[in-house]
Amino acid sequence: MKYTTHIHLTEKFKVRTDGNGEMILSSIKSAMEYLKVHLISPAYNPSTDQIFPQSVDRTDAPEPKRIKFASLGLVVLDEIHFPAKATQRDVVGGSGSYDKRFHYVTPVLGVKPEHFRGTPLLDSLAFHLLAEPEEAVDTIRDLLQLRTRSGIHHRPLIIWEPRPSSCIPSNLTSFYRAMAMVDVFSPNHIELGACFGYSFVQGVDLKLVESLATEILESGFTNGREGSVVIRAAEHGSLVASHTSARTWCPAFYQSTMRDTGVIQPHPKVIDPTGAGNAFLGGYAIALQETPDFVKAARYGTVAASFALEQIGLP
């Protein structure tokens, strides 16, 4: 193939402020698509960052662009059956937009490092993965080895989001082993509690969340190794823990209110939380490429997540 295919997302941007009044620019397509996405032909050479068609005169070509974020998660294409409507096929993440009760009709096809072979995605500056601890160790090892064989020698930022089913106390040792290979570990508050045998489904003890985050930070990022634990806690915001800063809560962008009956009333702008955690991590990853401040990066993640909350489906 002697061509390069570019798919450019519609670039619609909003400016919002974080909790400290700082102006933050975030793409309406969510933080994971903060940059333009390129599908590149095998002409790409990751060792020299050249993203050109083979037939183009490179002396007149634009400056090459670097991929800033890639996810080793799942690509979900749904087939949705309605009682009195035509079936919808190949819907991106559609099941979560209609009914949380769904089942897989084919084996889950996860994104693997080998799928990035020969593409600029392999040379991404940051990677996110959703995996069980043993799977995370294998995936990161395969990713780094493939990058080395492809002539890519710089270390990428690696963010690990644990698979919910793996968050059980008997897996803690495996969790700590996997954390030795990542830069950011980010469960949500329910997953964090489950790792230690606690349930936060009916209610959240924020002090306990802080204590558990500290324990997993000190056991996973040992000997003062730099890294961060970021707990995504829905309407409670996010907790950032690291060896270089105090435990810090970043409030949610949209604040819930408490009714007289004691029932929490979500903010009227919050329509569907599906995908907000992923958008948060995308914004967090991009921000960490601009600042070493974990708390500031979390504020960017908070703003990015707010766009995913405002409607059903992708922004």
mmCIF file of C-alpha atoms in Angstrom:
data_model
loop_
_atom_site.group_PDB
_atom_site.id
_atom_site.type_symbol
_atom_site.label_atom_id
_atom_site.label_comp_id
_atom_site.label_asym_id
_atom_site.label_seq_id
_atom_site.Cartn_x
_atom_site.Cartn_y
_atom_site.Cartn_z
ATOM 1 C CA MET A 1 0.000 0.000 0.000
ATOM 2 C CA LYS A 2 1.404 3.372 -0.980
ATOM 3 C CA TYR A 3 -0.999 5.678 0.763
ATOM 4 C CA THR A 4 -1.841 6.928 4.172
ATOM 5 C CA THR A 5 -5.425 7.155 5.381
ATOM 6 C CA HIS A 6 -6.212 9.935 7.835
ATOM 7 C CA ILE A 7 -9.436 10.001 9.810
ATOM 8 C CA HIS A 8 -9.852 13.410 11.416
ATOM 9 C CA LEU A 9 -12.333 13.808 14.218
ATOM 10 C CA THR A 10 -14.593 16.823 14.194
ATOM 11 C CA GLU A 11 -12.702 19.357 16.253
ATOM 12 C CA LYS A 12 -15.188 20.984 18.591
ATOM 13 C CA PHE A 13 -13.663 22.380 21.731
ATOM 14 C CA LYS A 14 -15.104 23.773 24.929
ATOM 15 C CA VAL A 15 -13.364 25.818 27.559
ATOM 16 C CA ARG A 16 -14.173 25.063 31.174
ATOM 17 C CA THR A 17 -12.638 25.916 34.508
ATOM 18 C CA ASP A 18 -11.495 23.493 37.130
ATOM 19 C CA GLY A 19 -12.193 23.836 40.843
ATOM 20 C CA ASN A 20 -9.446 26.457 41.178
ATOM 21 C CA GLY A 21 -10.726 28.613 38.339
ATOM 22 C CA GLU A 22 -8.004 27.517 35.922
ATOM 23 C CA MET A 23 -9.083 27.513 32.295
ATOM 24 C CA ILE A 24 -8.989 24.048 30.758
ATOM 25 C CA LEU A 25 -9.436 23.237 27.095
ATOM 26 C CA SER A 26 -10.966 19.840 26.411
ATOM 27 C CA SER A 27 -12.233 18.152 23.280
ATOM 28 C CA ILE A 28 -15.942 17.395 23.126
ATOM 29 C CA LYS A 29 -15.011 14.015 21.643
ATOM 30 C CA SER A 30 -13.626 13.084 25.096
ATOM 31 C CA ALA A 31 -10.081 13.107 26.373
ATOM 32 C CA MET A 32 -9.216 9.796 24.741
ATOM 33 C CA GLU A 33 -9.647 11.556 21.409
ATOM 34 C CA TYR A 34 -7.907 14.749 22.467
ATOM 35 C CA LEU A 35 -5.675 14.436 19.442
ATOM 36 C CA LYS A 36 -6.569 13.506 15.879
ATOM 37 C CA VAL A 37 -6.661 9.793 15.205
ATOM 38 C CA HIS A 38 -4.674 8.487 12.268
ATOM 39 C CA LEU A 39 -4.988 5.110 10.581
ATOM 40 C CA ILE A 40 -1.619 4.728 8.935
ATOM 41 C CA SER A 41 -0.457 2.389 6.174
ATOM 42 C CA PRO A 42 2.597 0.150 6.676
ATOM 43 C CA ALA A 43 4.732 2.965 5.243
ATOM 44 C CA TYR A 44 5.035 4.308 8.807
ATOM 45 C CA ASN A 45 8.513 4.029 10.339
ATOM 46 C CA PRO A 46 8.282 4.253 14.149
ATOM 47 C CA SER A 47 12.007 4.566 14.678
ATOM 48 C CA THR A 48 12.088 7.921 12.852
ATOM 49 C CA ASP A 49 8.510 9.085 13.520
ATOM 50 C CA GLN A 50 7.870 9.454 9.786
ATOM 51 C CA ILE A 51 4.164 9.390 8.971
ATOM 52 C CA PHE A 52 4.142 9.720 5.200
ATOM 53 C CA PRO A 53 2.855 7.913 2.121
ATOM 54 C CA GLN A 54 5.742 6.200 0.350
ATOM 55 C CA SER A 55 5.011 8.122 -2.821
ATOM 56 C CA VAL A 56 5.115 11.608 -1.230
ATOM 57 C CA ASP A 57 8.100 13.923 -1.576
ATOM 58 C CA ARG A 58 9.131 14.164 2.081
ATOM 59 C CA THR A 59 10.873 17.497 1.622
ATOM 60 C CA ASP A 60 7.444 19.137 1.270
ATOM 61 C CA ALA A 61 5.663 17.051 3.883
ATOM 62 C CA PRO A 62 4.393 18.504 7.168
ATOM 63 C CA GLU A 63 6.063 17.861 10.491
ATOM 64 C CA PRO A 64 5.304 14.334 11.770
ATOM 65 C CA LYS A 65 2.760 14.025 14.561
ATOM 66 C CA ARG A 66 3.143 11.896 17.654
ATOM 67 C CA ILE A 67 0.366 9.765 19.056
ATOM 68 C CA LYS A 68 -0.122 10.827 22.664
ATOM 69 C CA PHE A 69 -2.487 8.158 23.936
ATOM 70 C CA ALA A 70 -3.519 4.637 22.997
ATOM 71 C CA SER A 71 -5.741 2.207 24.868
ATOM 72 C CA LEU A 72 -5.318 -1.540 25.228
ATOM 73 C CA GLY A 73 -8.911 -1.941 26.307
ATOM 74 C CA LEU A 74 -11.934 -3.221 24.450
ATOM 75 C CA VAL A 75 -13.514 -2.123 21.201
ATOM 76 C CA VAL A 76 -17.210 -2.884 21.566
ATOM 77 C CA LEU A 77 -19.398 -3.147 18.482
ATOM 78 C CA ASP A 78 -22.937 -3.989 19.519
ATOM 79 C CA GLU A 79 -25.901 -5.614 17.853
ATOM 80 C CA ILE A 80 -29.000 -4.225 19.565
ATOM 81 C CA HIS A 81 -32.362 -5.961 19.247
ATOM 82 C CA PHE A 82 -35.529 -3.941 19.911
ATOM 83 C CA PRO A 83 -39.040 -5.369 20.465
ATOM 84 C CA ALA A 84 -40.703 -3.298 17.741
ATOM 85 C CA LYS A 85 -37.816 -1.725 15.807
ATOM 86 C CA ALA A 86 -35.216 -2.845 13.333
ATOM 87 C CA THR A 87 -32.053 -4.350 14.779
ATOM 88 C CA GLN A 88 -29.120 -1.972 14.966
ATOM 89 C CA ARG A 89 -25.745 -3.477 14.100
ATOM 90 C CA ASP A 90 -22.160 -2.326 14.559
ATOM 91 C CA VAL A 91 -23.088 0.266 17.176
ATOM 92 C CA VAL A 92 -20.001 1.556 18.994
ATOM 93 C CA GLY A 93 -20.557 0.821 22.684
ATOM 94 C CA GLY A 94 -24.292 0.850 22.099
ATOM 95 C CA SER A 95 -25.478 -1.607 24.738
ATOM 96 C CA GLY A 96 -24.474 0.645 27.603
ATOM 97 C CA SER A 97 -26.545 3.419 26.067
ATOM 98 C CA TYR A 98 -29.820 1.488 26.181
ATOM 99 C CA ASP A 99 -29.858 -1.141 28.913
ATOM 100 C CA LYS A 100 -27.199 -2.218 31.369
ATOM 101 C CA ARG A 101 -28.505 -5.782 31.159
ATOM 102 C CA PHE A 102 -26.751 -7.310 28.181
ATOM 103 C CA HIS A 103 -24.638 -10.317 27.328
ATOM 104 C CA TYR A 104 -21.845 -11.063 24.906
ATOM 105 C CA VAL A 105 -22.847 -13.192 21.928
ATOM 106 C CA THR A 106 -19.269 -13.616 20.676
ATOM 107 C CA PRO A 107 -15.955 -13.989 22.520
ATOM 108 C CA VAL A 108 -14.512 -10.720 23.818
ATOM 109 C CA LEU A 109 -11.827 -9.411 21.481
ATOM 110 C CA GLY A 110 -9.397 -7.282 23.437
ATOM 111 C CA VAL A 111 -6.801 -4.979 21.923
ATOM 112 C CA LYS A 112 -3.333 -6.538 22.131
ATOM 113 C CA PRO A 113 0.121 -5.003 21.571
ATOM 114 C CA GLU A 114 0.496 -7.061 18.393
ATOM 115 C CA HIS A 115 -2.429 -5.133 16.898
ATOM 116 C CA PHE A 116 -0.239 -1.997 17.032
ATOM 117 C CA ARG A 117 2.601 -3.597 15.058
ATOM 118 C CA GLY A 118 3.603 -1.453 12.073
ATOM 119 C CA THR A 119 1.409 1.490 13.133
ATOM 120 C CA PRO A 120 2.241 4.785 14.877
ATOM 121 C CA LEU A 121 0.118 3.640 17.828
ATOM 122 C CA LEU A 122 3.049 1.471 18.932
ATOM 123 C CA ASP A 123 5.092 4.636 19.467
ATOM 124 C CA SER A 124 2.406 6.300 21.599
ATOM 125 C CA LEU A 125 3.624 8.429 24.479
ATOM 126 C CA ALA A 126 1.076 6.870 26.855
ATOM 127 C CA PHE A 127 -0.854 3.613 27.105
ATOM 128 C CA HIS A 128 -3.959 2.668 29.064
ATOM 129 C CA LEU A 129 -4.906 -0.921 29.745
ATOM 130 C CA LEU A 130 -7.901 -2.606 31.359
ATOM 131 C CA ALA A 131 -6.723 -5.954 32.658
ATOM 132 C CA GLU A 132 -6.410 -8.456 35.475
ATOM 133 C CA PRO A 133 -3.025 -8.227 37.255
ATOM 134 C CA GLU A 134 -1.411 -11.248 35.575
ATOM 135 C CA GLU A 135 -2.758 -10.091 32.210
ATOM 136 C CA ALA A 136 -1.361 -6.610 32.848
ATOM 137 C CA VAL A 137 2.132 -8.002 33.505
ATOM 138 C CA ASP A 138 2.066 -10.060 30.306
ATOM 139 C CA THR A 139 0.624 -7.229 28.202
ATOM 140 C CA ILE A 140 3.129 -4.629 29.394
ATOM 141 C CA ARG A 141 6.042 -7.033 28.884
ATOM 142 C CA ASP A 142 4.864 -7.833 25.341
ATOM 143 C CA LEU A 143 4.299 -4.142 24.581
ATOM 144 C CA LEU A 144 7.747 -3.036 25.725
ATOM 145 C CA GLN A 145 9.473 -5.925 23.947
ATOM 146 C CA LEU A 146 7.630 -5.175 20.707
ATOM 147 C CA ARG A 147 8.561 -1.491 20.949
ATOM 148 C CA THR A 148 12.231 -2.401 21.498
ATOM 149 C CA ARG A 149 12.246 -4.738 18.498
ATOM 150 C CA SER A 150 10.688 -1.938 16.451
ATOM 151 C CA GLY A 151 13.451 0.514 17.373
ATOM 152 C CA ILE A 152 11.423 2.435 19.976
ATOM 153 C CA HIS A 153 13.469 2.873 23.124
ATOM 154 C CA HIS A 154 11.793 5.621 25.164
ATOM 155 C CA ARG A 155 9.652 4.534 28.100
ATOM 156 C CA PRO A 156 5.934 5.369 27.695
ATOM 157 C CA LEU A 157 3.575 6.420 30.462
ATOM 158 C CA ILE A 158 1.518 3.356 31.459
ATOM 159 C CA ILE A 159 -1.874 3.628 33.172
ATOM 160 C CA TRP A 160 -3.497 0.499 34.534
ATOM 161 C CA GLU A 161 -7.225 0.212 35.232
ATOM 162 C CA PRO A 162 -7.980 -3.146 36.918
ATOM 163 C CA ARG A 163 -10.672 -5.431 35.584
ATOM 164 C CA PRO A 164 -13.471 -5.313 38.210
ATOM 165 C CA SER A 165 -13.785 -9.093 38.550
ATOM 166 C CA SER A 166 -10.125 -9.336 39.591
ATOM 167 C CA CYS A 167 -10.503 -6.938 42.528
ATOM 168 C CA ILE A 168 -10.516 -9.468 45.377
ATOM 169 C CA PRO A 169 -8.260 -9.752 48.464
ATOM 170 C CA SER A 170 -6.579 -12.953 47.259
ATOM 171 C CA ASN A 171 -5.218 -11.017 44.256
ATOM 172 C CA LEU A 172 -3.481 -8.263 46.245
ATOM 173 C CA THR A 173 0.006 -9.761 45.894
ATOM 174 C CA SER A 174 -0.532 -10.019 42.130
ATOM 175 C CA PHE A 175 -1.734 -6.406 42.111
ATOM 176 C CA TYR A 176 1.457 -5.198 43.772
ATOM 177 C CA ARG A 177 3.555 -7.182 41.296
ATOM 178 C CA ALA A 178 1.739 -5.575 38.366
ATOM 179 C CA MET A 179 1.987 -2.089 39.879
ATOM 180 C CA ALA A 180 5.777 -2.397 39.719
ATOM 181 C CA MET A 181 5.426 -2.125 35.919
ATOM 182 C CA VAL A 182 3.074 0.869 35.685
ATOM 183 C CA ASP A 183 3.132 4.595 36.400
ATOM 184 C CA VAL A 184 -0.510 5.093 37.347
ATOM 185 C CA PHE A 185 -2.879 2.654 39.039
ATOM 186 C CA SER A 186 -6.526 3.717 38.887
ATOM 187 C CA PRO A 187 -9.396 1.630 40.236
ATOM 188 C CA ASN A 188 -12.699 3.237 41.119
ATOM 189 C CA HIS A 189 -13.703 3.392 44.793
ATOM 190 C CA ILE A 190 -15.833 0.233 44.568
ATOM 191 C CA GLU A 191 -12.970 -1.742 43.013
ATOM 192 C CA LEU A 192 -10.515 -0.402 45.597
ATOM 193 C CA GLY A 193 -12.775 -1.475 48.449
ATOM 194 C CA ALA A 194 -13.315 -4.910 46.912
ATOM 195 C CA CYS A 195 -9.549 -5.466 46.795
ATOM 196 C CA PHE A 196 -9.550 -5.325 50.616
ATOM 197 C CA GLY A 197 -12.897 -7.025 51.202
ATOM 198 C CA TYR A 198 -14.990 -3.874 51.697
ATOM 199 C CA SER A 199 -18.169 -2.940 49.858
ATOM 200 C CA PHE A 200 -18.814 0.679 48.903
ATOM 201 C CA VAL A 201 -21.847 -0.103 46.762
ATOM 202 C CA GLN A 202 -24.403 1.200 49.282
ATOM 203 C CA GLY A 203 -22.280 3.962 50.771
ATOM 204 C CA VAL A 204 -18.743 5.334 50.796
ATOM 205 C CA ASP A 205 -16.462 5.923 53.769
ATOM 206 C CA LEU A 206 -14.106 8.526 52.308
ATOM 207 C CA LYS A 207 -11.618 8.224 55.163
ATOM 208 C CA LEU A 208 -11.432 4.494 54.568
ATOM 209 C CA VAL A 209 -10.909 5.135 50.855
ATOM 210 C CA GLU A 210 -7.948 7.371 51.767
ATOM 211 C CA SER A 211 -6.510 4.704 54.062
ATOM 212 C CA LEU A 212 -6.821 1.945 51.450
ATOM 213 C CA ALA A 213 -5.346 4.171 48.729
ATOM 214 C CA THR A 214 -2.356 4.871 50.978
ATOM 215 C CA GLU A 215 -1.874 1.178 51.698
ATOM 216 C CA ILE A 216 -1.977 0.179 48.037
ATOM 217 C CA LEU A 217 0.336 3.075 47.095
ATOM 218 C CA GLU A 218 2.969 2.104 49.652
ATOM 219 C CA SER A 219 2.755 -1.598 48.805
ATOM 220 C CA GLY A 220 2.654 -1.156 45.033
ATOM 221 C CA PHE A 221 5.054 1.754 44.494
ATOM 222 C CA THR A 222 7.816 0.595 46.839
ATOM 223 C CA ASN A 223 11.142 2.219 47.770
ATOM 224 C CA GLY A 224 9.727 5.655 46.989
ATOM 225 C CA ARG A 225 9.322 4.824 43.298
ATOM 226 C CA GLU A 226 7.475 7.665 41.598
ATOM 227 C CA GLY A 227 3.935 6.900 40.548
ATOM 228 C CA SER A 228 0.380 7.754 41.436
ATOM 229 C CA VAL A 229 -2.734 5.997 42.631
ATOM 230 C CA VAL A 230 -5.885 7.728 41.401
ATOM 231 C CA ILE A 231 -9.196 6.585 42.838
ATOM 232 C CA ARG A 232 -12.177 7.556 40.681
ATOM 233 C CA ALA A 233 -15.100 7.935 43.077
ATOM 234 C CA ALA A 234 -18.067 9.040 40.930
ATOM 235 C CA GLU A 235 -19.971 11.968 42.507
ATOM 236 C CA HIS A 236 -17.331 12.152 45.255
ATOM 237 C CA GLY A 237 -14.677 13.183 42.736
ATOM 238 C CA SER A 238 -11.219 11.606 42.635
ATOM 239 C CA LEU A 239 -8.494 10.959 45.180
ATOM 240 C CA VAL A 240 -4.877 11.417 44.122
ATOM 241 C CA ALA A 241 -2.166 9.664 46.141
ATOM 242 C CA SER A 242 1.578 9.733 45.500
ATOM 243 C CA HIS A 243 4.861 9.760 47.409
ATOM 244 C CA THR A 244 5.497 13.381 46.424
ATOM 245 C CA SER A 245 2.241 15.033 47.500
ATOM 246 C CA ALA A 246 -0.388 14.851 50.230
ATOM 247 C CA ARG A 247 -3.537 12.813 49.615
ATOM 248 C CA THR A 248 -5.769 15.194 47.690
ATOM 249 C CA TRP A 249 -9.445 15.020 46.770
ATOM 250 C CA CYS A 250 -10.481 16.701 43.521
ATOM 251 C CA PRO A 251 -14.219 17.414 43.528
ATOM 252 C CA ALA A 252 -16.462 16.132 40.761
ATOM 253 C CA PHE A 253 -17.189 18.692 38.058
ATOM 254 C CA TYR A 254 -20.947 18.324 38.602
ATOM 255 C CA GLN A 255 -21.873 18.311 42.284
ATOM 256 C CA SER A 256 -24.749 16.202 43.594
ATOM 257 C CA THR A 257 -27.117 17.555 46.260
ATOM 258 C CA MET A 258 -28.681 15.890 49.278
ATOM 259 C CA ARG A 259 -32.475 15.952 49.551
ATOM 260 C CA ASP A 260 -34.262 16.352 52.878
ATOM 261 C CA THR A 261 -35.088 12.650 52.669
ATOM 262 C CA GLY A 262 -31.373 11.806 52.667
ATOM 263 C CA VAL A 263 -31.420 10.722 49.028
ATOM 264 C CA ILE A 264 -28.601 12.012 46.811
ATOM 265 C CA GLN A 265 -29.900 14.020 43.857
ATOM 266 C CA PRO A 266 -27.538 13.958 40.839
ATOM 267 C CA HIS A 267 -26.768 17.223 39.095
ATOM 268 C CA PRO A 268 -29.304 17.815 36.278
ATOM 269 C CA LYS A 269 -26.480 17.921 33.706
ATOM 270 C CA VAL A 270 -25.487 14.342 34.530
ATOM 271 C CA ILE A 271 -27.344 12.087 32.081
ATOM 272 C CA ASP A 272 -25.288 8.894 31.952
ATOM 273 C CA PRO A 273 -22.001 8.076 33.735
ATOM 274 C CA THR A 274 -20.996 5.425 31.164
ATOM 275 C CA GLY A 275 -17.472 6.129 29.912
ATOM 276 C CA ALA A 276 -16.737 8.986 32.334
ATOM 277 C CA GLY A 277 -13.962 7.040 34.051
ATOM 278 C CA ASN A 278 -12.299 6.286 30.724
ATOM 279 C CA ALA A 279 -12.545 9.932 29.693
ATOM 280 C CA PHE A 280 -11.022 10.914 33.037
ATOM 281 C CA LEU A 281 -7.998 8.668 32.473
ATOM 282 C CA GLY A 282 -7.557 9.976 28.940
ATOM 283 C CA GLY A 283 -7.476 13.554 30.206
ATOM 284 C CA TYR A 284 -5.173 12.548 33.061
ATOM 285 C CA ALA A 285 -2.732 10.878 30.649
ATOM 286 C CA ILE A 286 -2.596 13.875 28.331
ATOM 287 C CA ALA A 287 -2.120 16.291 31.224
ATOM 288 C CA LEU A 288 0.766 14.265 32.682
ATOM 289 C CA GLN A 289 2.610 14.826 29.419
ATOM 290 C CA GLU A 290 2.393 18.558 30.100
ATOM 291 C CA THR A 291 2.875 18.720 33.876
ATOM 292 C CA PRO A 292 4.465 16.550 36.597
ATOM 293 C CA ASP A 293 1.713 17.647 38.998
ATOM 294 C CA PHE A 294 -0.564 14.641 39.629
ATOM 295 C CA VAL A 295 -3.286 16.784 41.220
ATOM 296 C CA LYS A 296 -3.366 19.250 38.353
ATOM 297 C CA ALA A 297 -3.545 16.326 35.921
ATOM 298 C CA ALA A 298 -6.550 14.985 37.846
ATOM 299 C CA ARG A 299 -8.315 18.322 37.383
ATOM 300 C CA TYR A 300 -7.896 17.943 33.640
ATOM 301 C CA GLY A 301 -9.289 14.421 33.934
ATOM 302 C CA THR A 302 -12.280 15.762 35.864
ATOM 303 C CA VAL A 303 -13.089 18.266 33.133
ATOM 304 C CA ALA A 304 -12.670 15.625 30.424
ATOM 305 C CA ALA A 305 -15.031 13.276 32.276
ATOM 306 C CA SER A 306 -17.698 15.980 32.487
ATOM 307 C CA PHE A 307 -18.274 15.819 28.738
ATOM 308 C CA ALA A 308 -18.981 12.083 28.891
ATOM 309 C CA LEU A 309 -21.626 12.630 31.581
ATOM 310 C CA GLU A 310 -23.816 15.028 29.660
ATOM 311 C CA GLN A 311 -25.520 12.627 27.251
ATOM 312 C CA ILE A 312 -26.094 8.971 26.477
ATOM 313 C CA GLY A 313 -23.286 7.653 24.334
ATOM 314 C CA LEU A 314 -20.147 9.399 23.106
ATOM 315 C CA PRO A 315 -19.904 13.224 23.271
#
